[in-house]
PDB file of C-alpha atoms in Angstrom:
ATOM      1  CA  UNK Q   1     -38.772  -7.543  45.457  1.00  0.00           C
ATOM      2  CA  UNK Q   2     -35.914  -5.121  44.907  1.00  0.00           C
ATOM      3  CA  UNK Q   3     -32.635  -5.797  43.197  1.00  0.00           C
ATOM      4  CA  UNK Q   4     -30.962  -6.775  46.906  1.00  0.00           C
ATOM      5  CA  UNK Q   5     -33.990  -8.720  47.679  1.00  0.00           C
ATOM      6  CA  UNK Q   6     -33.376 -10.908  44.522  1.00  0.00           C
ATOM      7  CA  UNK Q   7     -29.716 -10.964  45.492  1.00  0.00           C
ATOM      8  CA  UNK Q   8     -30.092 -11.929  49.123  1.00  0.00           C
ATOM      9  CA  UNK Q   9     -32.892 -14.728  47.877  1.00  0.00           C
ATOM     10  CA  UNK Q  10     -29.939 -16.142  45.444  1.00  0.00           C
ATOM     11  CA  UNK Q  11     -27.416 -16.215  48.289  1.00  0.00           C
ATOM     12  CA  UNK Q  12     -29.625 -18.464  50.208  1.00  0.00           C
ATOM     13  CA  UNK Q  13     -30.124 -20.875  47.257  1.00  0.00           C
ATOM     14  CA  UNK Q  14     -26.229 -21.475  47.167  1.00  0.00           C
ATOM     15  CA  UNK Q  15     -26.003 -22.138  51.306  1.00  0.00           C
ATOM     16  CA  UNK Q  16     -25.753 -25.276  51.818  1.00  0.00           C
ATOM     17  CA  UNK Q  17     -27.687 -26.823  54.460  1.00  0.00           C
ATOM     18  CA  UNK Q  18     -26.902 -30.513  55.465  1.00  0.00           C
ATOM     19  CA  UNK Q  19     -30.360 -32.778  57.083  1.00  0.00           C
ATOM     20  CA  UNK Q  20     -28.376 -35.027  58.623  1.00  0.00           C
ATOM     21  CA  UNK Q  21     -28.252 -34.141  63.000  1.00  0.00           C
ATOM     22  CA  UNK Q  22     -24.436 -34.547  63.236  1.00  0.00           C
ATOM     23  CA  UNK Q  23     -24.492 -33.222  66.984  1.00  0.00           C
ATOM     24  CA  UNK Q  24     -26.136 -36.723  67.986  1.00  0.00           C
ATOM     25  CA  UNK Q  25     -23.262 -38.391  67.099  1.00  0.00           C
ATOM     26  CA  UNK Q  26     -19.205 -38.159  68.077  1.00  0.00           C
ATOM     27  CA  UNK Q  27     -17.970 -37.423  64.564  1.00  0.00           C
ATOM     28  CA  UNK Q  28     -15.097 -35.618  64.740  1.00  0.00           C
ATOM     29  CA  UNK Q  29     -15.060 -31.666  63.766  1.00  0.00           C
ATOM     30  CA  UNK Q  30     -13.031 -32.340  60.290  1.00  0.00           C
ATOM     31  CA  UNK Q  31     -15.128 -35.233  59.206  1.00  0.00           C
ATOM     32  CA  UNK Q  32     -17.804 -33.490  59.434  1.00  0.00           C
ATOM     33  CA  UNK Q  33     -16.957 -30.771  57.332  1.00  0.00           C
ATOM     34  CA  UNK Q  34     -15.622 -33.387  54.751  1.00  0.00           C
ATOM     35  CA  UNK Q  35     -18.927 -35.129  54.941  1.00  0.00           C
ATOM     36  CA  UNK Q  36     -20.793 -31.870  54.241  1.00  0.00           C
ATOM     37  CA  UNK Q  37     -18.613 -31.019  51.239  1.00  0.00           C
ATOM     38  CA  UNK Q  38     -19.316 -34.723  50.003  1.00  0.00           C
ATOM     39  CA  UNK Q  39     -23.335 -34.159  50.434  1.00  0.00           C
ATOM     40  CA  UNK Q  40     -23.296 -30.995  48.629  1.00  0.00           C
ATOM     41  CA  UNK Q  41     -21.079 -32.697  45.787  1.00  0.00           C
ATOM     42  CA  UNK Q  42     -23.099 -35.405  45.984  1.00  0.00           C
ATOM     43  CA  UNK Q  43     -26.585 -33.282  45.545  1.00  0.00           C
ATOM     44  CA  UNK Q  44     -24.996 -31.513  42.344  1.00  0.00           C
ATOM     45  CA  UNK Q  45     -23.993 -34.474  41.112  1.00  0.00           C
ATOM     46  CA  UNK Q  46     -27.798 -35.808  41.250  1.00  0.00           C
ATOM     47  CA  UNK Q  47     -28.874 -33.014  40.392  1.00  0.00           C
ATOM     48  CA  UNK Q  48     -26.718 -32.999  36.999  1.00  0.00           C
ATOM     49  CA  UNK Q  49     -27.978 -36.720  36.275  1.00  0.00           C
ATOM     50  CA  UNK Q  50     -31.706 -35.681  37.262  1.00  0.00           C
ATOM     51  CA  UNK Q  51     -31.096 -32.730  34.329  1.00  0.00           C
ATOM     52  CA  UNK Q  52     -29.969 -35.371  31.896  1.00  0.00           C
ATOM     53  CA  UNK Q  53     -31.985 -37.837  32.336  1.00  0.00           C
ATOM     54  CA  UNK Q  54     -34.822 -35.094  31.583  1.00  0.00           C
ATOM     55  CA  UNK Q  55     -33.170 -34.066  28.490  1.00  0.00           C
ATOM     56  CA  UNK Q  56     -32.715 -37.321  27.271  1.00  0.00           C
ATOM     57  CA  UNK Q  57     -36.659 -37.918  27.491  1.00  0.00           C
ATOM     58  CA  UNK Q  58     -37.504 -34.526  26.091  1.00  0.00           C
ATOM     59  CA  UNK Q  59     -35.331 -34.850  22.905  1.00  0.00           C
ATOM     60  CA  UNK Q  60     -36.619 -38.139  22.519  1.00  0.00           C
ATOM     61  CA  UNK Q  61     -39.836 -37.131  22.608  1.00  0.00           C
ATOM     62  CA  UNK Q  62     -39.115 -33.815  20.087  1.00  0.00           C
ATOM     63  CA  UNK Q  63     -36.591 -36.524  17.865  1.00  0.00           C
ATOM     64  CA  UNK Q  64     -39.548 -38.587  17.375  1.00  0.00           C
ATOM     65  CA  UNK Q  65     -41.801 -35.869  16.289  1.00  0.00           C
ATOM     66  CA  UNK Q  66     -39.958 -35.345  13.512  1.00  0.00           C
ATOM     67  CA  UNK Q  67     -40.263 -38.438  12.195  1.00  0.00           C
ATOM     68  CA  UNK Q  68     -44.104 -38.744  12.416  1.00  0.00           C
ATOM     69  CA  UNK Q  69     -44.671 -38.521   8.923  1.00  0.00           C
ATOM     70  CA  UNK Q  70     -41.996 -40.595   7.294  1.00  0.00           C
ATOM     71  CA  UNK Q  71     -42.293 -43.485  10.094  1.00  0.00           C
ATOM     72  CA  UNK Q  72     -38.785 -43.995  10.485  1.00  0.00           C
ATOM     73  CA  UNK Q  73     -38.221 -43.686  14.119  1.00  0.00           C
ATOM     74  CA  UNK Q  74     -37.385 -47.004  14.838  1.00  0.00           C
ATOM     75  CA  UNK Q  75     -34.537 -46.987  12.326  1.00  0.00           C
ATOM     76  CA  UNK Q  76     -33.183 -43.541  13.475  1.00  0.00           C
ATOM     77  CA  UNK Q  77     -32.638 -44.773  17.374  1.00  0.00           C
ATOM     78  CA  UNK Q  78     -31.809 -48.325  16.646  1.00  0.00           C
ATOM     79  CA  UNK Q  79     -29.191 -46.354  14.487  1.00  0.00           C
ATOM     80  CA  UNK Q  80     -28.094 -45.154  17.597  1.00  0.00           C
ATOM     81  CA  UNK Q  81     -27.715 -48.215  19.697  1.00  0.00           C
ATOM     82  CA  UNK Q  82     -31.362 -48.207  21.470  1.00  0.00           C
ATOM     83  CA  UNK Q  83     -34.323 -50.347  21.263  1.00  0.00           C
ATOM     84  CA  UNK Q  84     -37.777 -50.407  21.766  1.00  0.00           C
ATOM     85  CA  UNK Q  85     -37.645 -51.576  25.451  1.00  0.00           C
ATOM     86  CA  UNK Q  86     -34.888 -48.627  26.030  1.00  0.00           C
ATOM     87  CA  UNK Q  87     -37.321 -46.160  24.357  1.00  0.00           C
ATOM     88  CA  UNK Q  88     -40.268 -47.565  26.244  1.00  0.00           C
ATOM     89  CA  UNK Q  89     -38.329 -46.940  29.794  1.00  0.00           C
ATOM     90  CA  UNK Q  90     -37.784 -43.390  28.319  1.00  0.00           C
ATOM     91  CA  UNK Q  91     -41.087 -42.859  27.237  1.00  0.00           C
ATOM     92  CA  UNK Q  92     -42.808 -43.485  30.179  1.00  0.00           C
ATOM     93  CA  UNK Q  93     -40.799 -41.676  32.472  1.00  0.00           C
ATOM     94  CA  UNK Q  94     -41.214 -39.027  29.959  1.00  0.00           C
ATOM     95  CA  UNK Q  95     -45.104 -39.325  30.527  1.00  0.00           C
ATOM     96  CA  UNK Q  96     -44.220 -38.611  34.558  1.00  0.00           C
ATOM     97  CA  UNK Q  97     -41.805 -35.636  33.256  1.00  0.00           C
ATOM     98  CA  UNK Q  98     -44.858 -33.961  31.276  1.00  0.00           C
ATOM     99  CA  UNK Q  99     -47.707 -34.428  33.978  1.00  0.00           C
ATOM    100  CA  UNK Q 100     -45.024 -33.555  36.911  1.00  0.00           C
ATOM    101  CA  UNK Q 101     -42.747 -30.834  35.877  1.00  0.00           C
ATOM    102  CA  UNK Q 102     -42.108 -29.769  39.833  1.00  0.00           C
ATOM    103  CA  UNK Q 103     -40.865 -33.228  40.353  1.00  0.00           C
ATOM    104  CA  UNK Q 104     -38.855 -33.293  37.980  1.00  0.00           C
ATOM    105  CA  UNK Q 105     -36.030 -35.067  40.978  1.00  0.00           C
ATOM    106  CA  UNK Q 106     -37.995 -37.351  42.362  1.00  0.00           C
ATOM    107  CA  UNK Q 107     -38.935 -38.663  39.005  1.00  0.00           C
ATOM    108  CA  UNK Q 108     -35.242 -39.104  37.970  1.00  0.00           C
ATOM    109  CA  UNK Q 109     -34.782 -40.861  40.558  1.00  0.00           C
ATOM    110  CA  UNK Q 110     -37.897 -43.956  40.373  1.00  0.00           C
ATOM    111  CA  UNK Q 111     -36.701 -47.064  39.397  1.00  0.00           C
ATOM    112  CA  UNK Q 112     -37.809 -48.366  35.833  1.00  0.00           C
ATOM    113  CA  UNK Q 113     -39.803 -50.294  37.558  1.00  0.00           C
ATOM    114  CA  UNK Q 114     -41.564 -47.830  39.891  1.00  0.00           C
ATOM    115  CA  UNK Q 115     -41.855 -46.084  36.205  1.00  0.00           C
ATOM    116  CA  UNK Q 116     -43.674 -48.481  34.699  1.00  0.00           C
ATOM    117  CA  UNK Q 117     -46.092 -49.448  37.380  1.00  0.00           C
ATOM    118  CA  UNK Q 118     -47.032 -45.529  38.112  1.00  0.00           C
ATOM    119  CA  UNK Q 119     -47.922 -45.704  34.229  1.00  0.00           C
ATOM    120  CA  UNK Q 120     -49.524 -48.855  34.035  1.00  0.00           C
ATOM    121  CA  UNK Q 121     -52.308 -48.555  31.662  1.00  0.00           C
ATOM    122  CA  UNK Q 122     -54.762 -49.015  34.421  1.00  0.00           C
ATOM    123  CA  UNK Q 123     -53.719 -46.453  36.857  1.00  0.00           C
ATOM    124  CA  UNK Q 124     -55.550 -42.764  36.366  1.00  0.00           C
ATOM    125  CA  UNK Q 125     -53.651 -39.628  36.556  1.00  0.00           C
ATOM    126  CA  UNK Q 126     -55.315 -38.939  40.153  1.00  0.00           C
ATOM    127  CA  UNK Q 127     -53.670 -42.307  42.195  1.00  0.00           C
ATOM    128  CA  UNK Q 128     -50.344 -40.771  40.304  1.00  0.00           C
ATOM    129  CA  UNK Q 129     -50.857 -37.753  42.013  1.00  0.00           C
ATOM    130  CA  UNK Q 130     -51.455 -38.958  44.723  1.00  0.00           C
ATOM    131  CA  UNK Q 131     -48.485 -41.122  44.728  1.00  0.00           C
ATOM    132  CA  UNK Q 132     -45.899 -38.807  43.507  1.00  0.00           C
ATOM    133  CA  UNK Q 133     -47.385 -35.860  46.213  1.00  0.00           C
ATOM    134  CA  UNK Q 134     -46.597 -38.196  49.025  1.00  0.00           C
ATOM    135  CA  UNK Q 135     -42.850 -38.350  47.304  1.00  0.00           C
ATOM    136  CA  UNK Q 136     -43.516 -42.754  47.435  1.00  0.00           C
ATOM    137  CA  UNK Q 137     -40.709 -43.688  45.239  1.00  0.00           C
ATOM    138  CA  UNK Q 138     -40.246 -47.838  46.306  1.00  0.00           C
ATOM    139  CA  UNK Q 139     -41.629 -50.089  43.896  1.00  0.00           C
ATOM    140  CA  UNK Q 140     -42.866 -52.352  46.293  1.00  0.00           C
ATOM    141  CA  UNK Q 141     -44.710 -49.528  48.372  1.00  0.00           C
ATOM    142  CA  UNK Q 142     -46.171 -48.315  45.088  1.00  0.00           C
ATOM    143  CA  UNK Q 143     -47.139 -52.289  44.106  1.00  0.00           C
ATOM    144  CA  UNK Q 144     -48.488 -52.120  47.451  1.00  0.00           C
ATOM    145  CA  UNK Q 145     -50.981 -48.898  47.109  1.00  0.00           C
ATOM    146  CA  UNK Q 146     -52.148 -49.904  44.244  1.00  0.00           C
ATOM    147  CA  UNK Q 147     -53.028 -53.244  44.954  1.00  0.00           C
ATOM    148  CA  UNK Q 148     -54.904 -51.309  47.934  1.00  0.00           C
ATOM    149  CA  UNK Q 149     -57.174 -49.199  44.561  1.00  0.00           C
ATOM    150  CA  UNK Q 150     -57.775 -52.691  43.279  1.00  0.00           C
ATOM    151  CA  UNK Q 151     -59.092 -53.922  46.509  1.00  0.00           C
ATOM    152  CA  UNK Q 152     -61.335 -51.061  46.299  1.00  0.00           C
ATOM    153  CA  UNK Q 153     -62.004 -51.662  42.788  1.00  0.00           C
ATOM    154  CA  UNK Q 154     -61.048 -47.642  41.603  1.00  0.00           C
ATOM    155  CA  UNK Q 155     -58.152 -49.473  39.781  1.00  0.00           C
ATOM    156  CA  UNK Q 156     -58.123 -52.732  37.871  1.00  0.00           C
ATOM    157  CA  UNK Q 157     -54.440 -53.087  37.944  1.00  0.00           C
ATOM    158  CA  UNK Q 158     -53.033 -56.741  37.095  1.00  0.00           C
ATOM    159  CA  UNK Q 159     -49.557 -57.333  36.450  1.00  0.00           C
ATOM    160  CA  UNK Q 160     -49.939 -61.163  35.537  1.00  0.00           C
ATOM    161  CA  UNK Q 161     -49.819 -61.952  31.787  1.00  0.00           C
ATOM    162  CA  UNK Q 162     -53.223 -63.306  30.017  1.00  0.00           C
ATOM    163  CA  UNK Q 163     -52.369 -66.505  28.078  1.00  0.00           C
ATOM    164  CA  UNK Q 164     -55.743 -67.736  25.511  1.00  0.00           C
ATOM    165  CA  UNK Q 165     -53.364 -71.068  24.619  1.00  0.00           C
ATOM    166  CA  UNK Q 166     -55.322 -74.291  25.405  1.00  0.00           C
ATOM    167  CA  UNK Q 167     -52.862 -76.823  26.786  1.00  0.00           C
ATOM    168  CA  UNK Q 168     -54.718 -79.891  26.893  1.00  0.00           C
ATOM    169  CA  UNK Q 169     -53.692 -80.913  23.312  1.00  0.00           C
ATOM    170  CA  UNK Q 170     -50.006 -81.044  24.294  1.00  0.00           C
ATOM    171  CA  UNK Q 171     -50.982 -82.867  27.806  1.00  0.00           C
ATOM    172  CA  UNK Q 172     -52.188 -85.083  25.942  1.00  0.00           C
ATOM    173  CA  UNK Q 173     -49.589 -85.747  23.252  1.00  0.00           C
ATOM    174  CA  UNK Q 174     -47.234 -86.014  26.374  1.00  0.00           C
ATOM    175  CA  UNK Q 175     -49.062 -89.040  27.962  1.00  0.00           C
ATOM    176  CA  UNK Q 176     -49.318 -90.257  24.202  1.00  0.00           C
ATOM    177  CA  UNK Q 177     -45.566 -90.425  24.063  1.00  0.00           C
ATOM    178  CA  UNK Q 178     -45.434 -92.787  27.144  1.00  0.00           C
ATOM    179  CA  UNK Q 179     -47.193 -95.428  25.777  1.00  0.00           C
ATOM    180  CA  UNK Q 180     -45.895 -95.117  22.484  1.00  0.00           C
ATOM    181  CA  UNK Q 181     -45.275 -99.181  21.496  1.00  0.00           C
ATOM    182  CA  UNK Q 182     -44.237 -98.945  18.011  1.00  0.00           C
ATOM    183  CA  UNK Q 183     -41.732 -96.629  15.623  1.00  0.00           C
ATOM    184  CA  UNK Q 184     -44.808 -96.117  13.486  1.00  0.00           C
ATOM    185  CA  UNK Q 185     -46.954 -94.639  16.722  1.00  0.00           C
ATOM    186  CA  UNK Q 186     -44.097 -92.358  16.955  1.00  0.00           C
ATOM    187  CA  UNK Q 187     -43.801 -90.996  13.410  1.00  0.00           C
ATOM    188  CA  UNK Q 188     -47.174 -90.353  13.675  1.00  0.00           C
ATOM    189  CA  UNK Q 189     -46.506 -88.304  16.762  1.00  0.00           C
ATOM    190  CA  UNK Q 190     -43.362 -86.851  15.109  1.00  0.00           C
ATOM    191  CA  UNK Q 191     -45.776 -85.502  12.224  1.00  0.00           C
ATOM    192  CA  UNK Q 192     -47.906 -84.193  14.756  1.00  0.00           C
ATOM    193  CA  UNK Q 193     -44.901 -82.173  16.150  1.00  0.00           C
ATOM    194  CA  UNK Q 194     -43.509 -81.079  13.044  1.00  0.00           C
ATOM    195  CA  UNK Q 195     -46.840 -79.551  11.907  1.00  0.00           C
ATOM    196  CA  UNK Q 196     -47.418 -77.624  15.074  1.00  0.00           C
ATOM    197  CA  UNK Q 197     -43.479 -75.961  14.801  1.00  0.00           C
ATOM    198  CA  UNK Q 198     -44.428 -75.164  11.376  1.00  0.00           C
ATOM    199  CA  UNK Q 199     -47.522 -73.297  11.997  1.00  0.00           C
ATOM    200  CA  UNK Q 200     -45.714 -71.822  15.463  1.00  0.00           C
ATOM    201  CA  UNK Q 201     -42.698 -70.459  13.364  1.00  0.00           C
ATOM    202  CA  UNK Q 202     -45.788 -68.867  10.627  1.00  0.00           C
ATOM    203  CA  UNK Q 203     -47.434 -66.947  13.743  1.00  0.00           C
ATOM    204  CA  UNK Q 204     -43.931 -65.602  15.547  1.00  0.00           C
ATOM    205  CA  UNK Q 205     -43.220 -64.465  11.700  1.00  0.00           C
ATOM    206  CA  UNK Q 206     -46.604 -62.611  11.865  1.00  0.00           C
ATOM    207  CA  UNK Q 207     -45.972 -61.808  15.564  1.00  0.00           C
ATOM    208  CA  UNK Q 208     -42.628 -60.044  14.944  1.00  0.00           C
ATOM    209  CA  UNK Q 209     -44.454 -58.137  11.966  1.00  0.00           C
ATOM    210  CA  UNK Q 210     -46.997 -56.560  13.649  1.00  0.00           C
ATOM    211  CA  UNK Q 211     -44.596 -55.900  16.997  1.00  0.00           C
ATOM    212  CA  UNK Q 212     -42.461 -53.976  13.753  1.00  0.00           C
ATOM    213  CA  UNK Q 213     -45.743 -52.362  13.073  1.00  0.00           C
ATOM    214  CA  UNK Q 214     -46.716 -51.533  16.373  1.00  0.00           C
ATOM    215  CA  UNK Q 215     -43.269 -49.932  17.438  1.00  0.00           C
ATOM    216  CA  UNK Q 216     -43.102 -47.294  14.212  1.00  0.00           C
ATOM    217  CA  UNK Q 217     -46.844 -46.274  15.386  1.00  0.00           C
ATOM    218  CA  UNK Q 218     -46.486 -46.163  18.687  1.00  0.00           C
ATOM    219  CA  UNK Q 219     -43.213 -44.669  19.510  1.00  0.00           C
ATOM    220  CA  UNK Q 220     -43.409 -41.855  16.633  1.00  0.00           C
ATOM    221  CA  UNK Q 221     -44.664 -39.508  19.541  1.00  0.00           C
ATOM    222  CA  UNK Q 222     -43.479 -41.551  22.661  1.00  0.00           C
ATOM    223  CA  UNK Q 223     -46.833 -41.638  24.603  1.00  0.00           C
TER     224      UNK Q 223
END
């Protein structure tokens, strides 16, 4: 393409051309014009907030490269007012960024929850592709086709939380406490209850220390 070619092809990017059939409805000559101006402000604007929204998940990704070896990125963006759920959201959608790069619009503009379920751990790159092709950017339409892979068992996607805690012991204590007849039946059971918040509080100590161990390995290169 010659120098005019590239010039003309420019031109064309910069014409805006509105989607929306304003001859089907009466909409007066001047509003129409004023609505055109406002979509074409309107698409720069997204289109600014689609940029930095990118830039903001690249940097974190390149921010936390540098501290792979010292371990320290935790501190650094906590330091700056962010958290691990905040760097999760960005992570992820930084995942979608890297495997995406033409879509890089649509991408800015998925909920955090469309987000996380496109990169649920049990969803392959190929139902992503397939997803983001088809432009699907609803949560609940994405919940939807995937539930559809389960069905078919390509996917084993569940979004329910696994508990392993055996209730019956507390059941139990419950009903205890209803036919409790004496003050010394209920120390007993007061014991009980003060040994089981003991050992509780020892685990969500442990808990907290491994979630503190977790976050400085995982998020050092935000996959």
């Amino acid at each position: 393409m010659d120098i005019f070619g590239e010039l003309q092809e420019v031109i064309k990017k910069d014409i805006y051309v509105s989607n929306f059939d304003f001859g089907s409805y009466e909409i007066e000559e001047k509003d129409i014009e004023f609505i055109k101006s406002s979509e074409q402000k309107l698409r720069k604007s997204f289109m600014t907030i689609s940029n930095s929204l990118y830039d903001i998940c690249t940097m974190l990704n390149q921010v936390s490269l540098k501290f792979k070896n010292s371990g320290d990125f935790m501190k650094w963006y906590q330091a700056n007012g962010l958290n691990k759920d905040n760097i999760s959201e960005f992570n992820k959608r930084f995942i979608l960024f890297n495997e995406f790069k033409e879509k890089k619009d649509l991408i800015s503009s998925l909920s955090n929850q469309s987000v996380k379920l496109l990169t649920h751990k049990d969803v392959t790159y190929s139902t992503r592709e397939n997803i983001i092709k088809e432009n699907i950017t609803k949560a609940e339409t994405i919940k939807q086709l995937l539930r559809s892979k389960k069905d078919q068992g390509i996917i084993e996607f569940n979004d329910k939380p696994k508990t392993h805690v055996n209730l019956k012991k507390f059941e139990k204590m419950k009903t205890n406490l209803t036919k409790v007849k004496n003050s010394e039946e209920l120390k007993d059971i007061k014991s009980e209850i003060g040994a089981i918040e003991k050992y509780l509080k020892e685990i969500n100590q442990i808990v907290k220390n491994k979630e503190d161990e977790l976050d400085k390995k995982n998020n050092l290169t935000l996959l």
